Coordinates of C-alpha atoms and ligand atoms in Angstrom, one line a residue:
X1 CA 54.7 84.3 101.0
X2 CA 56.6 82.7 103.8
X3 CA 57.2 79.0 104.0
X4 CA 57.1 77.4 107.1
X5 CA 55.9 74.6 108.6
X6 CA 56.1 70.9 107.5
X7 CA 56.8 70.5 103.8
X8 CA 54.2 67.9 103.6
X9 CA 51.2 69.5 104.3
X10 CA 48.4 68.5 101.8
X11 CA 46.3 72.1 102.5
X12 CA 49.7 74.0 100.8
X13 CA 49.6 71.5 98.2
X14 CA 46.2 72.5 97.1
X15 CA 46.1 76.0 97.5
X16 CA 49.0 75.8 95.4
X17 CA 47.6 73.8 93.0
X18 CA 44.6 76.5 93.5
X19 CA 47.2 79.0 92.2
X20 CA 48.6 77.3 89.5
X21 CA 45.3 76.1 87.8
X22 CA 44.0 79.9 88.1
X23 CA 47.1 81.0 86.2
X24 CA 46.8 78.4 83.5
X25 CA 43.1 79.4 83.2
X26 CA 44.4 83.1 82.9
X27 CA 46.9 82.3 80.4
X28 CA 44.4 79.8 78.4
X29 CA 41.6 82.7 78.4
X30 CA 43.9 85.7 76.8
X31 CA 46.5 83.9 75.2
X32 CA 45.1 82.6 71.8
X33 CA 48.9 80.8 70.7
X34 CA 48.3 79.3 74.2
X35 CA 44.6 77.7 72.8
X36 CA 46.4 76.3 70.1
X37 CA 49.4 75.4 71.3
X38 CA 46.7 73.0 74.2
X39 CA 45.0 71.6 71.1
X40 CA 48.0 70.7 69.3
X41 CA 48.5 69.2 72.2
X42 CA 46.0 67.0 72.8
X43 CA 45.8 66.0 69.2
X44 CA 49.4 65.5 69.1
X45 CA 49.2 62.9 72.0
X46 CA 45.8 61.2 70.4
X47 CA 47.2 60.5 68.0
X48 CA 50.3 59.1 69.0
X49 CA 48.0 56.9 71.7
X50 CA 46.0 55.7 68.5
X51 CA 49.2 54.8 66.8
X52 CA 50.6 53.0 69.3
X53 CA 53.6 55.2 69.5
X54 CA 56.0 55.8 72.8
X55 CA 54.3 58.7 74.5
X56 CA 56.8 59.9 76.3
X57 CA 58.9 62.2 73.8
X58 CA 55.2 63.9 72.6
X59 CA 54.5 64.6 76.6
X60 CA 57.9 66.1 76.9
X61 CA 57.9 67.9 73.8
X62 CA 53.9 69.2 75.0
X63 CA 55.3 70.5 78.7
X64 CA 58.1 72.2 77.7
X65 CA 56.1 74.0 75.2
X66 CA 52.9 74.8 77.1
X67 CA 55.3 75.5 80.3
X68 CA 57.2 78.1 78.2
X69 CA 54.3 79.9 76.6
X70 CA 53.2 79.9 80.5
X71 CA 56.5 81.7 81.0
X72 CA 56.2 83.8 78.5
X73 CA 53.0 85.5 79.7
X74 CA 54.7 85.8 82.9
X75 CA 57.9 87.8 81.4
X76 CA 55.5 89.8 79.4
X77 CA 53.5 90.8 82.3
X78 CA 56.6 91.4 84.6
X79 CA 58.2 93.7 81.6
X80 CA 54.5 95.9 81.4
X81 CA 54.3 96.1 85.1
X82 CA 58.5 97.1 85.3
X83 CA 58.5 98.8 81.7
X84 CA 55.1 100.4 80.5
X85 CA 57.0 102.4 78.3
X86 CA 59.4 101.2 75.6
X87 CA 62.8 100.3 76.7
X88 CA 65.8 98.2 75.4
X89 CA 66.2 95.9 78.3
X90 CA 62.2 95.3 77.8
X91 CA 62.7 94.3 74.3
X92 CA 65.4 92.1 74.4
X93 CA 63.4 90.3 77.4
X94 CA 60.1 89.7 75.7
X95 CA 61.7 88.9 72.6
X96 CA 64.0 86.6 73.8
X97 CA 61.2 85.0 75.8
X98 CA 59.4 85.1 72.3
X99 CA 62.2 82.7 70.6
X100 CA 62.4 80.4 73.4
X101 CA 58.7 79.6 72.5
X102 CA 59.7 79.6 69.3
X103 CA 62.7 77.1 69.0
X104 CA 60.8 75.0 71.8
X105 CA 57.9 74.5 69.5
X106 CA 60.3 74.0 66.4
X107 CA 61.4 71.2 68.3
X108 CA 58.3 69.8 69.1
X109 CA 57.3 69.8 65.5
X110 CA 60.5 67.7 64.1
X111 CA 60.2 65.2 67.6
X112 CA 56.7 64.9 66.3
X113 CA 57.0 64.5 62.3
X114 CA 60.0 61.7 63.7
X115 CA 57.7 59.4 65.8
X116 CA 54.2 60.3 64.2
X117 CA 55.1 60.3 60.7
X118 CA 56.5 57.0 59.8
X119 CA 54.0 55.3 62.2
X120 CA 50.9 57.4 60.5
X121 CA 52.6 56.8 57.1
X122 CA 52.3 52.5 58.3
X123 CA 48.7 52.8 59.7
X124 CA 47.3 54.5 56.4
X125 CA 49.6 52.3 53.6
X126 CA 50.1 48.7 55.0
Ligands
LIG1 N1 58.0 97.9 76.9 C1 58.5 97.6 75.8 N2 59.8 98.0 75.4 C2 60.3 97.6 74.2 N3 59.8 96.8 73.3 C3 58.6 96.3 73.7 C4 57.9 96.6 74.9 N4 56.7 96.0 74.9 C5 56.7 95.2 73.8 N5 57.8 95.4 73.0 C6 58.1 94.8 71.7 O1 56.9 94.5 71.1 C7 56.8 93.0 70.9 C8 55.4 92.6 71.1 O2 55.1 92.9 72.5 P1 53.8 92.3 73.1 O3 53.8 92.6 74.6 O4 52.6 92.8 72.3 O5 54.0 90.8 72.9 P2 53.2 89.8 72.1 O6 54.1 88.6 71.8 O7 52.5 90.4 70.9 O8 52.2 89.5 73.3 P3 50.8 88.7 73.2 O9 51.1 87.3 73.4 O10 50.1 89.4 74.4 O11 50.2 89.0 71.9 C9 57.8 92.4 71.8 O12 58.3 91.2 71.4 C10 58.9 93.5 71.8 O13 59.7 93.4 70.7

């Protein structure tokens, strides 16, 4: 918990690395719009490699989705520990939570159809 000592030390890097990686594992293993939301993913930024397209916008758009689904878990997990029984303020926390997921990957979808689609539409009708 505490966090002293020099900012640079490589052993903190790792553990917390250690820590992160065991909580993307966690989330990957019971999440299943997590799964998919990794293989969209990775197909998203095949293909864009395969097309030739700038990677940078599908990365983006990839993070800030998988970071927020990450987020999510974490909010839904705070609000069962805090909450176990229904309550307002537990609603409107997951739920909200819920739509940044959603409007995140809504996003994602119309950056992708904007640099995927005309390229894709190029590469299969020369
Ligand atoms: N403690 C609570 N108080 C009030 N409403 C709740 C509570 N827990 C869940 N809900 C409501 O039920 C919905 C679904 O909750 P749940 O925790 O099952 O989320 P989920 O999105 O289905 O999670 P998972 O990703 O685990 O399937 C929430 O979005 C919220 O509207």
């Amino acid at each position: 918990m505490r966090s002293d000592g020099s900012a640079l030390s490589l052993r903190r890097f790792w553990r917390s690395a250690g820590f992160a990686w065991a909580g993307v594992r966690h989330v990957y293993a019971t999440q299943a719009n997590f799964r998919v939301e990794v293989w969209c993913a990775v197909l998203a930024l095949a293909t864009a490699a395969w097309l030739g397209v700038a990677l940078a916008p599908i990365v983006l758009c990839c993070a800030l989705v998988l970071s927020l689904e990450l987020v999510n878990t974490a909010v839904e997990a705070i609000v069962d520990l805090v909450s176990p029984k229904w309550h307002a303020l537990a609603k409107i926390a997951k739920d909200a939570m819920a739509a940044a997921v959603l409007v995140a990957s809504a996003g994602s979808l119309g950056v992708a159809a904007a640099v995927l689609l005309p390229a894709l539409w190029h590469r299969l009708l020369p």
